[in-house]
JSON list of C-alpha atoms in Angstrom, two decimals:
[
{"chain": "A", "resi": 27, "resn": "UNK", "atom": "CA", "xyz": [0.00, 0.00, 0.00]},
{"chain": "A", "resi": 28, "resn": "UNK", "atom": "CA", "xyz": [1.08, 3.54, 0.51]},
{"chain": "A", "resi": 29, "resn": "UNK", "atom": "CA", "xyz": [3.95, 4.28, 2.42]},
{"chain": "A", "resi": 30, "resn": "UNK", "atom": "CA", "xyz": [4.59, 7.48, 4.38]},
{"chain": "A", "resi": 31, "resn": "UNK", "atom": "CA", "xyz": [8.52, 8.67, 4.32]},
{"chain": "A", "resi": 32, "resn": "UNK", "atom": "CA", "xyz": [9.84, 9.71, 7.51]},
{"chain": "A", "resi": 33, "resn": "UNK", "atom": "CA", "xyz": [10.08, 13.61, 5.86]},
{"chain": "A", "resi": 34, "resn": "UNK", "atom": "CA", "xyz": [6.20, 13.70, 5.41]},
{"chain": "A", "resi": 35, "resn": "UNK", "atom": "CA", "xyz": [5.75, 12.41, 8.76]},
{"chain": "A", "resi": 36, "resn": "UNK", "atom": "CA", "xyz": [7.82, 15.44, 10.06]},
{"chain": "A", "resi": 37, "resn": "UNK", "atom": "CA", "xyz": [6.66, 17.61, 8.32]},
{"chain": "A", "resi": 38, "resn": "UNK", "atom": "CA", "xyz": [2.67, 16.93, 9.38]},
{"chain": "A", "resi": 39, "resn": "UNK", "atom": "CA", "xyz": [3.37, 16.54, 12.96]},
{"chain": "A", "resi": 40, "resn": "UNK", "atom": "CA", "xyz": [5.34, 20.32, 13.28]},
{"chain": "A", "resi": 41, "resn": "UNK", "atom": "CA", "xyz": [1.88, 21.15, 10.83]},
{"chain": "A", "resi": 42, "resn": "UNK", "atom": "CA", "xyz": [0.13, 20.35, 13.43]},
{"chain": "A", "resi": 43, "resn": "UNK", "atom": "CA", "xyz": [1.98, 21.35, 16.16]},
{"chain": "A", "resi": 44, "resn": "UNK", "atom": "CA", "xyz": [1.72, 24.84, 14.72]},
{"chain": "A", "resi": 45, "resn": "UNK", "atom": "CA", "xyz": [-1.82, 24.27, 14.27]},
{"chain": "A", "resi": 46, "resn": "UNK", "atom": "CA", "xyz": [-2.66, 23.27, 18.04]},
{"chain": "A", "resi": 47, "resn": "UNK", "atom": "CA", "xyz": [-0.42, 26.03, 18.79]},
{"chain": "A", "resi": 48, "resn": "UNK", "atom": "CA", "xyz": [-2.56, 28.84, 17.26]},
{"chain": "A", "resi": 49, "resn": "UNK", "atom": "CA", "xyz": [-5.84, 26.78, 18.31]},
{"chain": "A", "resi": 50, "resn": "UNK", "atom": "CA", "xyz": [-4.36, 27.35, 22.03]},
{"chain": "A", "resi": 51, "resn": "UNK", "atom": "CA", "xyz": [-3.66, 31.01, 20.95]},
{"chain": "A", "resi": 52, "resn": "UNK", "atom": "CA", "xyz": [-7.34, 31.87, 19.77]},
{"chain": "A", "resi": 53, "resn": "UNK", "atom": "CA", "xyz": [-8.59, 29.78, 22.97]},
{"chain": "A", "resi": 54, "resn": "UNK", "atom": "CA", "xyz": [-6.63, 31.79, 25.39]},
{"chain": "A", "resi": 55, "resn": "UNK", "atom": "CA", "xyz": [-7.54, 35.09, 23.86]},
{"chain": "A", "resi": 56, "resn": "UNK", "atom": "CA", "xyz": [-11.36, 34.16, 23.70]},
{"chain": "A", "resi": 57, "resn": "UNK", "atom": "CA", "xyz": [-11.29, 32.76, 27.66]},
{"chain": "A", "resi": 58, "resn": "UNK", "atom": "CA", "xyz": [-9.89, 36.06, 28.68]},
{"chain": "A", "resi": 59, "resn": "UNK", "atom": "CA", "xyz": [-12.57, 38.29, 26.31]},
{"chain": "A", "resi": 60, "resn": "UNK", "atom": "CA", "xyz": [-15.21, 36.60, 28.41]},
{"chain": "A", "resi": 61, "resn": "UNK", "atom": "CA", "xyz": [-13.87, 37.66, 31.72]},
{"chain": "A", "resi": 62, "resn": "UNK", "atom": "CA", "xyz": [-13.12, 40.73, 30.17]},
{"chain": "A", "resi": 63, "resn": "UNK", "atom": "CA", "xyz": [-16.30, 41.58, 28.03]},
{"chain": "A", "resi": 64, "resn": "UNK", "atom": "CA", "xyz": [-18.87, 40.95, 31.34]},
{"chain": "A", "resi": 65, "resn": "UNK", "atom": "CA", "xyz": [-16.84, 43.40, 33.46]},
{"chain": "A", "resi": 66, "resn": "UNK", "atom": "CA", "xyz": [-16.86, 46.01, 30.76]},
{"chain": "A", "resi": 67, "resn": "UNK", "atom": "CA", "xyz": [-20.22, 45.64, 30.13]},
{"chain": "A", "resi": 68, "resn": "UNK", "atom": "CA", "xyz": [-20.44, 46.17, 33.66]},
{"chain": "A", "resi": 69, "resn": "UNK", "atom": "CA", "xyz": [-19.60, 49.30, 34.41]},
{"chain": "A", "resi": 70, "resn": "UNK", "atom": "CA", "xyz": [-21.28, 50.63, 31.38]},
{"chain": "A", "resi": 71, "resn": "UNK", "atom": "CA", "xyz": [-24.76, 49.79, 32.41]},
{"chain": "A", "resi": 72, "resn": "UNK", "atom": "CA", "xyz": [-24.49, 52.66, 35.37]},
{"chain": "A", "resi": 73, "resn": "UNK", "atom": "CA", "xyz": [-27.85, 54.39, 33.15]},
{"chain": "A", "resi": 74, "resn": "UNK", "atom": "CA", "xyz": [-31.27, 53.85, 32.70]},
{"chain": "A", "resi": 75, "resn": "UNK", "atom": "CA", "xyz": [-33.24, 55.48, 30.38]},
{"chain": "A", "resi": 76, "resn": "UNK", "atom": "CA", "xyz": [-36.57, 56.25, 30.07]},
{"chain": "A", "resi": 77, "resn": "UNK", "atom": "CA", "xyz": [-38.04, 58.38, 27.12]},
{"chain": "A", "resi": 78, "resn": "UNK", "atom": "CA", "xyz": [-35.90, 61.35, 26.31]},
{"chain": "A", "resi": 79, "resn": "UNK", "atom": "CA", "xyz": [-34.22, 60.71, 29.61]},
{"chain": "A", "resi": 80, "resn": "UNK", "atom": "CA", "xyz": [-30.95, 59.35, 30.39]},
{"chain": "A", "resi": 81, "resn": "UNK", "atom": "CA", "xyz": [-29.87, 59.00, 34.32]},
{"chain": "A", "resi": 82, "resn": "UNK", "atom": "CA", "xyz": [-26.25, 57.60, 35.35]},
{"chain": "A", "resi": 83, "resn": "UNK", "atom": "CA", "xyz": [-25.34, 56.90, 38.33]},
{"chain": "A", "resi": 84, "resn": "UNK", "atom": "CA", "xyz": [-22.45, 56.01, 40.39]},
{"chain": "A", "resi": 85, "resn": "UNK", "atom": "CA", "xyz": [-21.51, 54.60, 43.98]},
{"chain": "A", "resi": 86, "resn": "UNK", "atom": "CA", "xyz": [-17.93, 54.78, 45.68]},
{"chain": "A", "resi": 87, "resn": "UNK", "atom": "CA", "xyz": [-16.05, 55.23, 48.62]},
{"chain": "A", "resi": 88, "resn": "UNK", "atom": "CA", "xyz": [-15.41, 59.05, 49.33]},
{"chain": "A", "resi": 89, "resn": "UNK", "atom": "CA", "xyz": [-11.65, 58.18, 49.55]},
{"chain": "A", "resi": 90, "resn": "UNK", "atom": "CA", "xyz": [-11.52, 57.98, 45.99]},
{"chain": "A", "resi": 91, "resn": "UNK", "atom": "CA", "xyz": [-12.33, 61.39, 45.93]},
{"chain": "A", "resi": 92, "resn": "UNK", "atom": "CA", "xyz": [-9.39, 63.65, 45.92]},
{"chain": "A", "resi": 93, "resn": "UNK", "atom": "CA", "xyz": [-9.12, 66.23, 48.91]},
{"chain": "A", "resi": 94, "resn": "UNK", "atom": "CA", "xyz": [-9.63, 69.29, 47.47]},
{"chain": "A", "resi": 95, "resn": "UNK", "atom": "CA", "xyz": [-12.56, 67.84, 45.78]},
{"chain": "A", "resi": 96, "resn": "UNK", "atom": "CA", "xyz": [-13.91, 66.62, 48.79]},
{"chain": "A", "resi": 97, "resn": "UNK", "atom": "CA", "xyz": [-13.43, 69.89, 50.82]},
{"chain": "A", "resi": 98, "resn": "UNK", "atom": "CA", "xyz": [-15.37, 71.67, 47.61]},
{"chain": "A", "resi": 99, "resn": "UNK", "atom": "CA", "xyz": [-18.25, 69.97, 48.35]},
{"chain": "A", "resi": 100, "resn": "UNK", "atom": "CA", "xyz": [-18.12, 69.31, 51.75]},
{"chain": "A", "resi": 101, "resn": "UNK", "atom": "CA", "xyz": [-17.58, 65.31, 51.93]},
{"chain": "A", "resi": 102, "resn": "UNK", "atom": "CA", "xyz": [-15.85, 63.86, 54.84]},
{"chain": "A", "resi": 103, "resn": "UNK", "atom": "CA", "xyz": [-13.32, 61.52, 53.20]},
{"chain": "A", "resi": 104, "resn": "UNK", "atom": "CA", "xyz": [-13.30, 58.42, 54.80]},
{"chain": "A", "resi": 105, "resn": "UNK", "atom": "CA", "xyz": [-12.92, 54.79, 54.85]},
{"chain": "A", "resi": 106, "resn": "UNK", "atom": "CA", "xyz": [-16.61, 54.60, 56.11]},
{"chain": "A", "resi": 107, "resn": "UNK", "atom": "CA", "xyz": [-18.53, 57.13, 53.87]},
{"chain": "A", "resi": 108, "resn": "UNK", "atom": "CA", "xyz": [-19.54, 56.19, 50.53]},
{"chain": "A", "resi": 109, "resn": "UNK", "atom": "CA", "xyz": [-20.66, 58.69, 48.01]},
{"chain": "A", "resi": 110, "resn": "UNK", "atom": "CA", "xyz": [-23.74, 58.26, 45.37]},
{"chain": "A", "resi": 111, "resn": "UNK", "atom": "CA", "xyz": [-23.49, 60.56, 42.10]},
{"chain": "A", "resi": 112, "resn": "UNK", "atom": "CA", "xyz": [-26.58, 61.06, 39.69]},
{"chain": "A", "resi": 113, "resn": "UNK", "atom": "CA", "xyz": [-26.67, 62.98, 36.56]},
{"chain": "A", "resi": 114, "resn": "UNK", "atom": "CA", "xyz": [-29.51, 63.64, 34.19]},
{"chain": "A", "resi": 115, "resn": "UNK", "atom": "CA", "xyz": [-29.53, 63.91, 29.87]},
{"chain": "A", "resi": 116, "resn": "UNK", "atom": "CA", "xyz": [-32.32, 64.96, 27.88]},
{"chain": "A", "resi": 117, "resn": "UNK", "atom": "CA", "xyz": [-31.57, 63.86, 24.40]},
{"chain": "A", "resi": 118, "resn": "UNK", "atom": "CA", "xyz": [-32.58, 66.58, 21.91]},
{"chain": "A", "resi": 119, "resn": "UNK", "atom": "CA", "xyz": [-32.06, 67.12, 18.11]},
{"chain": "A", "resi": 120, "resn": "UNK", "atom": "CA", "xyz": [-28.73, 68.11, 18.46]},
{"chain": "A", "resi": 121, "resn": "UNK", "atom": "CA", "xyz": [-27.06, 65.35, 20.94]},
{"chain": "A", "resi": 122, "resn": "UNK", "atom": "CA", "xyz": [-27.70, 65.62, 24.70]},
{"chain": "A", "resi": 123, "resn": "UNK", "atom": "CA", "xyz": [-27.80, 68.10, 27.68]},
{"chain": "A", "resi": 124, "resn": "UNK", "atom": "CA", "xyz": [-27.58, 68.47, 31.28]},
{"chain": "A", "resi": 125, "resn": "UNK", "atom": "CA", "xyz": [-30.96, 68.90, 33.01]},
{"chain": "A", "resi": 126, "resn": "UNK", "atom": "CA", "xyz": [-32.18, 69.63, 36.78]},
{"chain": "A", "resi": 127, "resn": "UNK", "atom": "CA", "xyz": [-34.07, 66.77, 38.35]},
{"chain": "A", "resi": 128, "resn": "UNK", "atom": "CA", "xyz": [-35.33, 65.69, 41.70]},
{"chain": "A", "resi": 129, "resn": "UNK", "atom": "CA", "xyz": [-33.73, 62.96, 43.07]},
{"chain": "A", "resi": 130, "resn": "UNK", "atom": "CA", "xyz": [-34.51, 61.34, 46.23]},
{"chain": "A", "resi": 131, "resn": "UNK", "atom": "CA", "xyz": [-33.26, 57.43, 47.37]},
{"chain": "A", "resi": 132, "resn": "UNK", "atom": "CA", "xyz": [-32.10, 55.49, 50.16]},
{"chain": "A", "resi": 133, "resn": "UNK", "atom": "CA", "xyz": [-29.64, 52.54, 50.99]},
{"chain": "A", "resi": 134, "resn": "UNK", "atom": "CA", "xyz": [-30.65, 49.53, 52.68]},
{"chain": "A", "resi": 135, "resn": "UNK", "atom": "CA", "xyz": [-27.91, 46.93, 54.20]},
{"chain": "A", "resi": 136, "resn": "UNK", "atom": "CA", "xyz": [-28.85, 43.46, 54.67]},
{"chain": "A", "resi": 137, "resn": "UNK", "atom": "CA", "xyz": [-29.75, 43.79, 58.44]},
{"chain": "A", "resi": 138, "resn": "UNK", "atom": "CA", "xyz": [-32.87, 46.42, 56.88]},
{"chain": "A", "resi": 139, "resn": "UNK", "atom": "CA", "xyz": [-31.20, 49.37, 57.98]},
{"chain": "A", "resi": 140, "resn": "UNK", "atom": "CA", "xyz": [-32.08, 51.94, 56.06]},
{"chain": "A", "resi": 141, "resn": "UNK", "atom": "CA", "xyz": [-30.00, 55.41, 55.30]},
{"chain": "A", "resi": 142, "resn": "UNK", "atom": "CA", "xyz": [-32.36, 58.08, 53.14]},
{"chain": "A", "resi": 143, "resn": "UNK", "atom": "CA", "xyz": [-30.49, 59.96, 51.28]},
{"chain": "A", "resi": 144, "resn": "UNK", "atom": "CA", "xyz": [-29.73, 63.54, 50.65]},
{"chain": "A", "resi": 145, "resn": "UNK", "atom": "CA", "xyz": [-28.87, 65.19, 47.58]},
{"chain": "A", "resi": 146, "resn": "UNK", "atom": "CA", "xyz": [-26.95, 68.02, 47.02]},
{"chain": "A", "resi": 147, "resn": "UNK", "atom": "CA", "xyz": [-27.50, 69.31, 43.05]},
{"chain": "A", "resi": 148, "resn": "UNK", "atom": "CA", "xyz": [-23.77, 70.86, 42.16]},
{"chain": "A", "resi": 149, "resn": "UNK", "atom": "CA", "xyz": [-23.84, 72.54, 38.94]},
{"chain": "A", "resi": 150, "resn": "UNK", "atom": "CA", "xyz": [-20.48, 73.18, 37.15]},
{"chain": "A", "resi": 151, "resn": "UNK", "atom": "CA", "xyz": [-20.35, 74.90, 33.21]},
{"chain": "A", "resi": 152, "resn": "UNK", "atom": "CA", "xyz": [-22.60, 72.43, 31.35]},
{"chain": "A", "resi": 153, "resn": "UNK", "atom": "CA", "xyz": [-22.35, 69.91, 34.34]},
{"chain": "A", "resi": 154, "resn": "UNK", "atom": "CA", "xyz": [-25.26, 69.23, 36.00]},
{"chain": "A", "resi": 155, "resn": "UNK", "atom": "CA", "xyz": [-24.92, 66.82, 38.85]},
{"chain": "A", "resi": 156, "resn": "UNK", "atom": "CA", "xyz": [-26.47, 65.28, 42.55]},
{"chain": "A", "resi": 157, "resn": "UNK", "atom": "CA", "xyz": [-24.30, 64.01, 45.24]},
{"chain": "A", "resi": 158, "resn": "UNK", "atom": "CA", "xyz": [-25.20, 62.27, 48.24]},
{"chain": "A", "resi": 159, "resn": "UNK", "atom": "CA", "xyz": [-23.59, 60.33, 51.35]},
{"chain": "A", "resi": 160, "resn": "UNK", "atom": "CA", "xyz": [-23.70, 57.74, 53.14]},
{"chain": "A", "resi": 161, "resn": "UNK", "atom": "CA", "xyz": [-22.20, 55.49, 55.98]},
{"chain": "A", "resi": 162, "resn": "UNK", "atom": "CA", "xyz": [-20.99, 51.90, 55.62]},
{"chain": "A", "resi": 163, "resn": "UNK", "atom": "CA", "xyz": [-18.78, 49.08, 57.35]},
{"chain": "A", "resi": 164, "resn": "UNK", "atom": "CA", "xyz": [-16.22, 46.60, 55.53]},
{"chain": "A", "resi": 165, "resn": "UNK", "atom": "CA", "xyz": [-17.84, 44.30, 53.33]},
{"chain": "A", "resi": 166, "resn": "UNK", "atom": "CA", "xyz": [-20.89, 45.89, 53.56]},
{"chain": "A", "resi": 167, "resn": "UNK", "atom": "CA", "xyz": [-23.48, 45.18, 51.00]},
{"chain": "A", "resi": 168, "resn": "UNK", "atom": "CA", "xyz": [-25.94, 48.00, 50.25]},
{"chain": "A", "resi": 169, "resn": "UNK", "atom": "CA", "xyz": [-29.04, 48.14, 48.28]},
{"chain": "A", "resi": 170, "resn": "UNK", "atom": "CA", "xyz": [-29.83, 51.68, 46.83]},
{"chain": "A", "resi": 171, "resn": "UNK", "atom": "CA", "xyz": [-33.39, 53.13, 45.49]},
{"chain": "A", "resi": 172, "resn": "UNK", "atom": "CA", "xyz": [-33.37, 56.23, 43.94]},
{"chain": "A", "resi": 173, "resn": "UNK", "atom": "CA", "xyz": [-36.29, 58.11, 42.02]},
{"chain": "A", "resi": 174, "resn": "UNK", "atom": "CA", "xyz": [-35.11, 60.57, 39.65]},
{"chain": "A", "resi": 175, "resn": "UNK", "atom": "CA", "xyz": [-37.87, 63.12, 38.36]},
{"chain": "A", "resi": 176, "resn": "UNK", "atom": "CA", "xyz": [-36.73, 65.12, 35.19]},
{"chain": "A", "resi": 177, "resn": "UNK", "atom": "CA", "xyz": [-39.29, 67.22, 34.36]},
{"chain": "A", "resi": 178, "resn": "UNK", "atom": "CA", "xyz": [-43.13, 67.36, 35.56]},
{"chain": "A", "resi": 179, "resn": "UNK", "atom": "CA", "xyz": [-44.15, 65.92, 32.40]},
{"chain": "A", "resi": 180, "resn": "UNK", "atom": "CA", "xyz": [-42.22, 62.75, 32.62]},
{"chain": "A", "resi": 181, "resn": "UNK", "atom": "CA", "xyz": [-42.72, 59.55, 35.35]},
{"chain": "A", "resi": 182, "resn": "UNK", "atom": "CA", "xyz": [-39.82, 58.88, 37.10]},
{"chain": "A", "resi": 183, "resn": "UNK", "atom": "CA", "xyz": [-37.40, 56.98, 36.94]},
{"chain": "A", "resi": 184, "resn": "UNK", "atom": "CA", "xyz": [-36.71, 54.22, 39.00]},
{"chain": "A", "resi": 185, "resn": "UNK", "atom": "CA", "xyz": [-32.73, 53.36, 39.76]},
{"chain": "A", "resi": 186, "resn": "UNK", "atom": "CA", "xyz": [-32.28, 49.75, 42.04]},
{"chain": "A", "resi": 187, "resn": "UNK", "atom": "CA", "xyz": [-28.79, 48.36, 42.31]},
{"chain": "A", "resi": 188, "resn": "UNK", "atom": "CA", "xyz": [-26.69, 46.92, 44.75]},
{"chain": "A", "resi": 189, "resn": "UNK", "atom": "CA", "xyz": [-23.18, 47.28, 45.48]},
{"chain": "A", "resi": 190, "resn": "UNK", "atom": "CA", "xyz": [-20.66, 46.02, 48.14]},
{"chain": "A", "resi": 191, "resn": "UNK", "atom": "CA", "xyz": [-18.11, 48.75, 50.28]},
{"chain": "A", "resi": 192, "resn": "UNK", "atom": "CA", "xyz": [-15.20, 47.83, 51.62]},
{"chain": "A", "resi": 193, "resn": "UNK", "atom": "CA", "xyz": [-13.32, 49.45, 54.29]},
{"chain": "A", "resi": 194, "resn": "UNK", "atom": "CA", "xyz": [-10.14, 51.32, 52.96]}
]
């Protein structure tokens, strides 16, 4: 029958060496995209929009705040204050803009306890902005309602996420 020469033989196996090589390659970079992808998507989900109305939203510890920032607008830095940030869009013809709102919430921890919080609106050029406080201990898991109101004309909208602190 047909006999293979020790050359061919060679010459296949590196061919597929290289092959299962580049196979690993592409599997590698496609495990790490999906641990990468979810976490991206992730932190760009911090919006919900409702008609022409776009709220984002943010919760960190104040100690990511720099200090002059913090002394700006009056929040304590610490390892046990967290900060919640809210901003407003009304998409229009042109692109977006910055609008008032009310906003109103609370945080709730896992033993019930329940902070309301207060906004302060900061406005800044085009910037149009709420900030509010609010305490927590390490590990602390924290479940925040907040109602945004854009305009008299529009429902609210209704922001629920959770998010765990950690002392710094």
């Amino acid at each position: 029958m047909f006999k293979q020469s020790n050359f061919s033989k060679t010459y296949l196996y590196s061919q597929d060496s290289s092959v299962s090589n580049k196979l690993l390659q592409v599997f590698t970079i496609v495990v790490l995209m999906l641990f990468y992808l979810p976490n991206t998507y992730a932190e760009e989900t911090n919006s919900k929009t409702q008609g022409d109305y776009t709220a984002h939203y943010s919760a960190f510890p104040s100690t990511f705040l720099k200090p002059e920032i913090a002394k700006r607008y009056n929040i304590p830095r610490s390892g046990t204050t967290g900060v919640i940030n809210i901003s407003v869009q009304h998409k229009t013809n042109t692109g977006s803009e910055a609008v008032t709102a009310k906003v109103s919430g609370s945080a709730v921890n896992l033993l019930q306890q329940k902070s309301t919080l207060a906004f302060n609106e900061v406005k800044e050029q085009k910037a149009i902005y709420y900030l509010a406080t609010f305490p927590y201990s390490n590990e602390e898991i924290l479940h925040f309602n907040i109602s945004v109101t854009a305009s008299e004309k529009s429902s609210p909208i209704s922001i629920k996420f959770t998010k765990k602190f950690y002392k710094d």
